[in-house]
PDB file of C-alpha atoms in Angstrom:
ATOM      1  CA  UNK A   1      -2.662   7.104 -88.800  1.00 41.00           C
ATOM      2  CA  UNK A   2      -5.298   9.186 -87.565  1.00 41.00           C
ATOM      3  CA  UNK A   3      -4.554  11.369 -84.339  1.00 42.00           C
ATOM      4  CA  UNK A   4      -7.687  11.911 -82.049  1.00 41.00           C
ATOM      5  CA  UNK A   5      -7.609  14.893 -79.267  1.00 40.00           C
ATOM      6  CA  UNK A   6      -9.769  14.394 -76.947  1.00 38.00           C
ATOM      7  CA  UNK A   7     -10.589  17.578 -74.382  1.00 40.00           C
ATOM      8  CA  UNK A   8     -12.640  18.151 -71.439  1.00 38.00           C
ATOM      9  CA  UNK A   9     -13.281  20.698 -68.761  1.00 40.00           C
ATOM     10  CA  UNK A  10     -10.708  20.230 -65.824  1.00 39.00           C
ATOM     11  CA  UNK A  11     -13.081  22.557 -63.519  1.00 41.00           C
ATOM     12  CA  UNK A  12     -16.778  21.049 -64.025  1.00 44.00           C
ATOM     13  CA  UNK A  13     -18.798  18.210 -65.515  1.00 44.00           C
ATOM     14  CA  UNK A  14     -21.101  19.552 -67.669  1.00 47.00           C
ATOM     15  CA  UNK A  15     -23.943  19.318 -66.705  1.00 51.00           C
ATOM     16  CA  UNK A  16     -26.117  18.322 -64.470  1.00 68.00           C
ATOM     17  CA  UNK A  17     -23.992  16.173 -61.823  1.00 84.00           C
ATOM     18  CA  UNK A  18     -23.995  16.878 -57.970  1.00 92.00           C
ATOM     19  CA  UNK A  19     -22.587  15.329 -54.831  1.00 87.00           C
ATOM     20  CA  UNK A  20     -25.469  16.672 -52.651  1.00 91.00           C
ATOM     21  CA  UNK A  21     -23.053  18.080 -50.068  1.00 93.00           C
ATOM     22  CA  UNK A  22     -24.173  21.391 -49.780  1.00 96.00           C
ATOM     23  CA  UNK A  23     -21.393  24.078 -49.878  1.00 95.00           C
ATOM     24  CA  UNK A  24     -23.280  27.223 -48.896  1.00 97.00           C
ATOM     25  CA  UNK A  25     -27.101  28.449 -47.977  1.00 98.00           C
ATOM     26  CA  UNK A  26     -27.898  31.385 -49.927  1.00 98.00           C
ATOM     27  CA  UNK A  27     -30.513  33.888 -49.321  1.00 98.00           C
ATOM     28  CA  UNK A  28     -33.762  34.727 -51.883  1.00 98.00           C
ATOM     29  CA  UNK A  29     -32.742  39.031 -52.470  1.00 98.00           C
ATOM     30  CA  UNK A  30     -35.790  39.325 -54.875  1.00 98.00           C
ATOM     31  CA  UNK A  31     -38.272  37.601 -56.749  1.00 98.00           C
ATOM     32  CA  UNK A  32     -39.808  38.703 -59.861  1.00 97.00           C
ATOM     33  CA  UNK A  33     -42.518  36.591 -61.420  1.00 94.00           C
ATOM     34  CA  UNK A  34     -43.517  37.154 -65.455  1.00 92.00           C
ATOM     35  CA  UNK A  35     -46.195  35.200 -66.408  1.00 90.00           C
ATOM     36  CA  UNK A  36     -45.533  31.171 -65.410  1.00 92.00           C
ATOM     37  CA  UNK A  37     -42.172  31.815 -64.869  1.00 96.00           C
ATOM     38  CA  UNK A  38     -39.843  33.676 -62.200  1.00 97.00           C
ATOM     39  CA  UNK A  39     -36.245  35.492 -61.704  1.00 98.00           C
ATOM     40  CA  UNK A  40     -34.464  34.542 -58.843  1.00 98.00           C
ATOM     41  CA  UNK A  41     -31.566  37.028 -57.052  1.00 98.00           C
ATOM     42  CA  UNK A  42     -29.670  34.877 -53.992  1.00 98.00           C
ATOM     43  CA  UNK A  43     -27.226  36.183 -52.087  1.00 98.00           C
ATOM     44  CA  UNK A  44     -24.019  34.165 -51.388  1.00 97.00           C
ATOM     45  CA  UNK A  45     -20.368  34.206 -51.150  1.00 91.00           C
ATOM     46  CA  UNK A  46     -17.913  31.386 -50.719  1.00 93.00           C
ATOM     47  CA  UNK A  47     -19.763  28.653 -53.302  1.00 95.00           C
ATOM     48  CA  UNK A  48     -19.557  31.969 -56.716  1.00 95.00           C
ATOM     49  CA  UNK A  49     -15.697  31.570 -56.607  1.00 91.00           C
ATOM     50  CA  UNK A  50     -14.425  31.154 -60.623  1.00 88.00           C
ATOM     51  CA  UNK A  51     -18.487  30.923 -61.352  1.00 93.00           C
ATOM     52  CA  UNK A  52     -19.215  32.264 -64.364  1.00 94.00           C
ATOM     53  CA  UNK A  53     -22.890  33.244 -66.570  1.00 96.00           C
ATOM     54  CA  UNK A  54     -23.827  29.802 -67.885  1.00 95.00           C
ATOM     55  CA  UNK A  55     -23.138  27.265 -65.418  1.00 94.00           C
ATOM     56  CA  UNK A  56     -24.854  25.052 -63.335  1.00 95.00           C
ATOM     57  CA  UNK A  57     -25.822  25.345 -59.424  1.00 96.00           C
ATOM     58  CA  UNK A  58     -28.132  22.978 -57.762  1.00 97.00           C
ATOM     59  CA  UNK A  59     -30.893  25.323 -55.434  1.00 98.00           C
ATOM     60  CA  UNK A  60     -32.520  23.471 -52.947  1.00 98.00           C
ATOM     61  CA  UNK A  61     -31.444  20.657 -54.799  1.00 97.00           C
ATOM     62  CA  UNK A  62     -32.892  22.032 -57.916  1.00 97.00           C
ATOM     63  CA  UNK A  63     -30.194  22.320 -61.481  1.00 96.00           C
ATOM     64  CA  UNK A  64     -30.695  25.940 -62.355  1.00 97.00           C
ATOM     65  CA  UNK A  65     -28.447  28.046 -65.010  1.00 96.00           C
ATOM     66  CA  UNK A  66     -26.418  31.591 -63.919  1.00 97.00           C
ATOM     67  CA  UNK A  67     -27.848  33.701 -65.681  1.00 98.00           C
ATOM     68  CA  UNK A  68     -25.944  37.150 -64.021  1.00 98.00           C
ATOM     69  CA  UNK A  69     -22.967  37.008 -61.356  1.00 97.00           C
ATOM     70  CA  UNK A  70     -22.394  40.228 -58.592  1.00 95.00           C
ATOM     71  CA  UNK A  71     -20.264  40.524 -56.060  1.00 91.00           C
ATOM     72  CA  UNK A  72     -22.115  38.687 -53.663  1.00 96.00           C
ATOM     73  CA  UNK A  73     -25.172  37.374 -55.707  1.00 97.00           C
ATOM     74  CA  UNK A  74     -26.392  35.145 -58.633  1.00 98.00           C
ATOM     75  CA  UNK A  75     -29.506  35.480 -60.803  1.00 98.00           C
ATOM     76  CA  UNK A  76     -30.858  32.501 -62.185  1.00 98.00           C
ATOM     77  CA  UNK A  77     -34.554  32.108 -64.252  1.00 98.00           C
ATOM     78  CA  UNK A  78     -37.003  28.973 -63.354  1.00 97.00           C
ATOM     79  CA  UNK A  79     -39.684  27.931 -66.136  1.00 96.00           C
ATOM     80  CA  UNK A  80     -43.132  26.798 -65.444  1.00 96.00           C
ATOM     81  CA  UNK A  81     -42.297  23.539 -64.725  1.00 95.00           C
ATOM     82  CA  UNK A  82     -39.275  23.809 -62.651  1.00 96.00           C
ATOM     83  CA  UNK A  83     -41.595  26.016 -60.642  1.00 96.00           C
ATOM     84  CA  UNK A  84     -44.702  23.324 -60.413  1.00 96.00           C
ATOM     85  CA  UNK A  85     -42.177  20.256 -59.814  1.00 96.00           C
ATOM     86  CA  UNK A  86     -40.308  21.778 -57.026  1.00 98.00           C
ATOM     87  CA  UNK A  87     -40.556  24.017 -54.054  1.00 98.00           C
ATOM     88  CA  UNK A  88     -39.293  27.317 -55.798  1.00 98.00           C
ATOM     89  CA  UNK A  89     -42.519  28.124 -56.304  1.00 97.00           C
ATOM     90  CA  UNK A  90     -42.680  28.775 -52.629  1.00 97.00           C
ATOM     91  CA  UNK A  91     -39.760  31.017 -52.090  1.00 97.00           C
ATOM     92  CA  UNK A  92     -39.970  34.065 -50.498  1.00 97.00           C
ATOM     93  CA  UNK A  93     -37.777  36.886 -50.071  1.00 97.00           C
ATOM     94  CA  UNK A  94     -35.381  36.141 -47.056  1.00 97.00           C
ATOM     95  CA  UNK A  95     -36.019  32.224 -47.768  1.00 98.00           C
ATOM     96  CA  UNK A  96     -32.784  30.503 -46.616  1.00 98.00           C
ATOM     97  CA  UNK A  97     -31.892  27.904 -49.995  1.00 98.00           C
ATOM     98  CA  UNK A  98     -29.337  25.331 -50.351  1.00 98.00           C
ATOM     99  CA  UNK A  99     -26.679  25.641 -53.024  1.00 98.00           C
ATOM    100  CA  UNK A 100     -23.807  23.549 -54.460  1.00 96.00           C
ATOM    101  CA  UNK A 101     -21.967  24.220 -57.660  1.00 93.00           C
ATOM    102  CA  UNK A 102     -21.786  21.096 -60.450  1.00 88.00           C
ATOM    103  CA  UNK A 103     -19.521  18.131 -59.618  1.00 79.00           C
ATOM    104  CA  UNK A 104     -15.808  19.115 -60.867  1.00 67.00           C
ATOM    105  CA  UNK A 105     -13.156  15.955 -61.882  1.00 61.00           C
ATOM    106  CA  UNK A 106     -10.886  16.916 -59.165  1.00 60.00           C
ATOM    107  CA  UNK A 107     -13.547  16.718 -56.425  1.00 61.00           C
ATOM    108  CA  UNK A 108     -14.288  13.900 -53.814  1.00 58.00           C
ATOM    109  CA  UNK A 109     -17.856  12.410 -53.981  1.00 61.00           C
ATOM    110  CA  UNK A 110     -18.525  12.482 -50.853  1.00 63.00           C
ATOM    111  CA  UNK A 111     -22.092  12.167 -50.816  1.00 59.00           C
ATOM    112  CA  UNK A 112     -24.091  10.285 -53.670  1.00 65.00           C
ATOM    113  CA  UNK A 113     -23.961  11.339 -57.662  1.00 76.00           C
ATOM    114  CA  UNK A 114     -26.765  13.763 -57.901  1.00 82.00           C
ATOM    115  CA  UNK A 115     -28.708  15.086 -61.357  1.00 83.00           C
ATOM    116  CA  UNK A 116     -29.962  17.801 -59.388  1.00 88.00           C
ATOM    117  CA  UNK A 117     -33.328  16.607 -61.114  1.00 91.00           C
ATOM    118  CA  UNK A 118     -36.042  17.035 -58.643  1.00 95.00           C
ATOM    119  CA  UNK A 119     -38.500  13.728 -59.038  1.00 94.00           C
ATOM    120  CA  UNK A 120     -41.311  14.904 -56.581  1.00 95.00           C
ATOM    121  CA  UNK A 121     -42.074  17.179 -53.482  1.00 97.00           C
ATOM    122  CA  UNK A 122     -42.764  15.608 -50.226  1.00 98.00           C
ATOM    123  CA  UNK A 123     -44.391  17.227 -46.601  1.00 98.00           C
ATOM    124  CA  UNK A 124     -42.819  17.295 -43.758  1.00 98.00           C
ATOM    125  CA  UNK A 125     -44.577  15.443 -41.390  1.00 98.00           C
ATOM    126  CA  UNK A 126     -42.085  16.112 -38.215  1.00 97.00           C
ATOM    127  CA  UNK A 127     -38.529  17.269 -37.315  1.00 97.00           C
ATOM    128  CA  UNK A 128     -37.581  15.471 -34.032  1.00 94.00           C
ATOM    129  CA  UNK A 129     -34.720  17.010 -31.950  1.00 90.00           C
ATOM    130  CA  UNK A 130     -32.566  14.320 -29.757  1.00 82.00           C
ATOM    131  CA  UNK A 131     -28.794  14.946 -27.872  1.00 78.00           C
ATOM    132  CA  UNK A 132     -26.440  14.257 -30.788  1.00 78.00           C
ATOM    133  CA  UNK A 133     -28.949  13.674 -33.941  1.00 81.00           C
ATOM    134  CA  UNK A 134     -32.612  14.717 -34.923  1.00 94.00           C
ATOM    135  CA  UNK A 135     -34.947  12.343 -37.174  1.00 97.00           C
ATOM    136  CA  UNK A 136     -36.305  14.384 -40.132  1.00 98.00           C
ATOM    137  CA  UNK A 137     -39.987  12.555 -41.218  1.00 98.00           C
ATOM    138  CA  UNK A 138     -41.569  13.097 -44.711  1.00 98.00           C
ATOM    139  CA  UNK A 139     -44.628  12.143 -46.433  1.00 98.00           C
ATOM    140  CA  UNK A 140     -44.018  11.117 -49.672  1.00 97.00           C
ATOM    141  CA  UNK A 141     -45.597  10.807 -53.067  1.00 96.00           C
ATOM    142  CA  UNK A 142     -46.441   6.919 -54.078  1.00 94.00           C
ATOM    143  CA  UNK A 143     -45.154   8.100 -57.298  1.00 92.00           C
ATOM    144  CA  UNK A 144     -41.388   7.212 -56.504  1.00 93.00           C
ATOM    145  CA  UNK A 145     -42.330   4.457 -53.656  1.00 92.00           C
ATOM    146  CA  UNK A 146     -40.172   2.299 -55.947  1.00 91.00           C
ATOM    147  CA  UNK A 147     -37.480   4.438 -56.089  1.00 90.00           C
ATOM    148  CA  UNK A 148     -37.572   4.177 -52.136  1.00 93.00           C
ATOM    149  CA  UNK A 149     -35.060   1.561 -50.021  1.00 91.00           C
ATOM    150  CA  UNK A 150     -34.146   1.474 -46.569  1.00 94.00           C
ATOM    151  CA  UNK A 151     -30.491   2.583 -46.140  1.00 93.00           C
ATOM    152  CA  UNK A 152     -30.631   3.816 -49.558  1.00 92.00           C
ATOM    153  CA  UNK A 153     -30.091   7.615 -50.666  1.00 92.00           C
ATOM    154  CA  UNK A 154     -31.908  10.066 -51.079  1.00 95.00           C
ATOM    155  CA  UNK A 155     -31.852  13.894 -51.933  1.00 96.00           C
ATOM    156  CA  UNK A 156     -34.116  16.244 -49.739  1.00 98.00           C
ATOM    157  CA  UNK A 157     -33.652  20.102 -50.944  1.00 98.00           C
ATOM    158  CA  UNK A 158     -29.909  19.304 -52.350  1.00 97.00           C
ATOM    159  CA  UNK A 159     -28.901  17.149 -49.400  1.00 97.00           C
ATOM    160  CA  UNK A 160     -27.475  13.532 -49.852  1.00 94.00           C
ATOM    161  CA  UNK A 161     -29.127  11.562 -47.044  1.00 96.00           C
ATOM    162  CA  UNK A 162     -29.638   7.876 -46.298  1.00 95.00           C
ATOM    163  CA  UNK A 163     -32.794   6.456 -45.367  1.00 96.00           C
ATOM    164  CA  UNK A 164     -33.208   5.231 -41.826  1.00 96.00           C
ATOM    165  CA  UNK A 165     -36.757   4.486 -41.684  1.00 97.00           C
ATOM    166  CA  UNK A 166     -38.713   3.375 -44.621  1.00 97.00           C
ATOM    167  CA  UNK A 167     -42.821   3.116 -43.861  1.00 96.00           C
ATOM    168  CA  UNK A 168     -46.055   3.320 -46.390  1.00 94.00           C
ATOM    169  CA  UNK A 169     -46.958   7.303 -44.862  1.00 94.00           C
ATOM    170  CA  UNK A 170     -43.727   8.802 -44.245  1.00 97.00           C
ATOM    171  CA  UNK A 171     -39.737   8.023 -44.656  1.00 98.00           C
ATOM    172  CA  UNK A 172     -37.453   8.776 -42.490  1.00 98.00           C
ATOM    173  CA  UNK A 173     -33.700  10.284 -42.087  1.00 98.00           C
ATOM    174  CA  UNK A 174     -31.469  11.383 -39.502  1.00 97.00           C
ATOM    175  CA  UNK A 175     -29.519  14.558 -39.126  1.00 96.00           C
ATOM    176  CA  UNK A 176     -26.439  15.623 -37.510  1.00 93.00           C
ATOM    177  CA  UNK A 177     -25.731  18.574 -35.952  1.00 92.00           C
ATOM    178  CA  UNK A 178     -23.478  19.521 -38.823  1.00 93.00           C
ATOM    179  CA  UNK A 179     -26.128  19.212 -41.100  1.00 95.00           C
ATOM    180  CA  UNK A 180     -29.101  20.885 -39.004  1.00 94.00           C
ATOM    181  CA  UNK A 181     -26.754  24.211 -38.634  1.00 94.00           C
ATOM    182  CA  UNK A 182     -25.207  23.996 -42.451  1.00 96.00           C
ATOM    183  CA  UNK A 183     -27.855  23.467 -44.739  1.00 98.00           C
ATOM    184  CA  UNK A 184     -31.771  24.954 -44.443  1.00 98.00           C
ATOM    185  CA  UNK A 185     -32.907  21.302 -42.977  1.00 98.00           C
ATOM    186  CA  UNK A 186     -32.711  22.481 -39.564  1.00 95.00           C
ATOM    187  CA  UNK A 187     -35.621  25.744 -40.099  1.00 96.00           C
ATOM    188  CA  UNK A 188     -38.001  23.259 -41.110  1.00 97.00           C
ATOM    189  CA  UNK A 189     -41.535  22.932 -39.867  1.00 97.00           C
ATOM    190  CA  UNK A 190     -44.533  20.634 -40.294  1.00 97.00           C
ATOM    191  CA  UNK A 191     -46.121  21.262 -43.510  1.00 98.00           C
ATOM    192  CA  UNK A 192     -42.803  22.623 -45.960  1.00 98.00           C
ATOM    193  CA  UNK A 193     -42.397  21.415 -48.794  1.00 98.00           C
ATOM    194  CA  UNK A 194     -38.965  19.847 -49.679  1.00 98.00           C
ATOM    195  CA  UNK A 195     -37.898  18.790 -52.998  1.00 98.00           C
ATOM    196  CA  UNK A 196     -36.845  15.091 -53.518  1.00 97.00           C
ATOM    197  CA  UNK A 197     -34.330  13.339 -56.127  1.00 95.00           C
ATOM    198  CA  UNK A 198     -34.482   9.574 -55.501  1.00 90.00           C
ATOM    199  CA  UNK A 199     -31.274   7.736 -56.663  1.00 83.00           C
ATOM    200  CA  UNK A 200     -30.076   8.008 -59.971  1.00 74.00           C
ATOM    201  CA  UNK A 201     -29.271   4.450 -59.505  1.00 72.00           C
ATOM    202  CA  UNK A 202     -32.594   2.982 -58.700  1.00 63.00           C
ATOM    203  CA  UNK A 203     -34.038   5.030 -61.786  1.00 66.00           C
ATOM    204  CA  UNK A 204     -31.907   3.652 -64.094  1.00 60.00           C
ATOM    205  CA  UNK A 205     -32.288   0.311 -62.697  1.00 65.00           C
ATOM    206  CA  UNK A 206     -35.933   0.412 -63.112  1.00 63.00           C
ATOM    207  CA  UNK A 207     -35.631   1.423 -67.292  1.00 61.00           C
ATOM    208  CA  UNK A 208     -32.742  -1.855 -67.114  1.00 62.00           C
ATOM    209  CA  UNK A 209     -35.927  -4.064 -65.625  1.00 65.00           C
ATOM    210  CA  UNK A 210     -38.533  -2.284 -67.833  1.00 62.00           C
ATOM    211  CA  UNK A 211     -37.115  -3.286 -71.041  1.00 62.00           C
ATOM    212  CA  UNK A 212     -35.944  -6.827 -69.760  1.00 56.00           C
ATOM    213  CA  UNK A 213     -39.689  -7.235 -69.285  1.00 56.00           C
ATOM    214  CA  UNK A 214     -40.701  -5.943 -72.648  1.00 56.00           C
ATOM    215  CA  UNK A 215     -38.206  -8.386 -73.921  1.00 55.00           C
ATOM    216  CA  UNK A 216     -40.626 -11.259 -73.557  1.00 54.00           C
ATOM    217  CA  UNK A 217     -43.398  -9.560 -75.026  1.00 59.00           C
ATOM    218  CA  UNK A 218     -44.889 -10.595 -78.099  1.00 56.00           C
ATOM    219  CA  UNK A 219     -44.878  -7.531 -80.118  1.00 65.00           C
ATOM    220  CA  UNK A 220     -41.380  -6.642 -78.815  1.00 60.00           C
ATOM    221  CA  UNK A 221     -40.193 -10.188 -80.283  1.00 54.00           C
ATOM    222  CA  UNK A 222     -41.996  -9.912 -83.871  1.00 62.00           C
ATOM    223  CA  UNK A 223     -40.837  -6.496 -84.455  1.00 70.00           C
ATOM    224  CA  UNK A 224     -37.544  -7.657 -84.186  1.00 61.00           C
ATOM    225  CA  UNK A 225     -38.108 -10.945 -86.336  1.00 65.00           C
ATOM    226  CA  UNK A 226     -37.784 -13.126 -83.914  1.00 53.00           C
ATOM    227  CA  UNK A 227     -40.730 -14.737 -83.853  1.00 56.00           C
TER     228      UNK A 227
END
């Protein structure tokens, strides 16, 4: 008989999963740029409880690695093209960022699974205030247009949202108050930049439909002797 032992991390999937609830907004201490790429010190509290050098956190909906833990602070190190594919590269010092910590077994999903891989940046085109919600508009690249359904999710700066308004020049989502006061959604302005994850879902469901297609295609069918 052979005897397999299977083991796995009770605390954290490793790596690369969110929820896109945010648990904490952190604040950018210091910035320090070498060449094309850029150290990162944020200040937080609550979401570096049993965090440790090496794993994951999701900023602004970015998946970045711990690279040094303080009291009260995290370092973390962005390359060149974490920096040109999200809105990092516009941090300042004081910046408010969203953070959550990678997706443990024990924990709810109480948002949407989340690689914390940002697809595209989109513009905010207008943050409308009403009495119990505001609608949060963003232009967005045609580059993930297919990616894009109403009431489906999507991931602005970390945040699990559905869509609520779906047109060619903008989409649209609402947020609560709970949202607008937790997360860094509710200090933006026309203009800002806001990373973007579409879901995982529709991106896998696109390679599913890709290579159905290429299934029919001639070279696809005499490479595998089938024709």
């Amino acid at each position: 008989k052979v005897s397999l032992k299977f083991q796995y991390h009770r605390s954290a999937i490793k790596k690369h999963m969110f929820t896109g609830i945010i648990q904490e907004t952190g604040i950018v201490e210091s910035i320090e740029k070498s060449g094309k790429t850029a150290s990162f010190i944020i200040s937080a509290k609550k979401i570096l409880k049993d965090k440790k050098i090496g794993d994951s956190i999701a900023v602004n909906g970015a998946c970045m690695t711990i690279t040094a833990i303080e009291a009260e602070s995290f370092s973390f190190d962005a390359i060149q093209e974490s920096l040109e594919k999200t809105n990092l590269k516009n941090l300042e010092k004081k910046s408010k960022v969203n953070l959550e910590g990678a997706l443990t077994l024990k924990q709810a999903i109480d948002g949407h699974l989340v690689q914390g891989h940002v697809d595209e940046t989109g513009t905010v085109v207008e943050l409308n205030h009403k009495e119990d919600r505001s609608q949060l508009r963003i232009k967005y690249p045609s580059q993930i247009t297919k990616y894009l359904a109403f009431k489906g999710s999507i991931t602005i700066n970390g945040v699990s949202l559905t869509i609520s308004d779906l047109k060619e020049e903008y989409l649209a989502v609402d947020l609560i108050p709970h949202t607008l006061k937790e997360t860094n959604l509710g200090g933006l302005k026309k203009g800002d930049l806001v990373n973007l994850e579409a879901d995982m879902i529709a991106r896998y469901l696109e390679s599913i439909l890709n290579e159905k297609n290429n299934e029919a295609k001639y070279d696809y069918l005499k490479d595998r002797n089938l024709l």
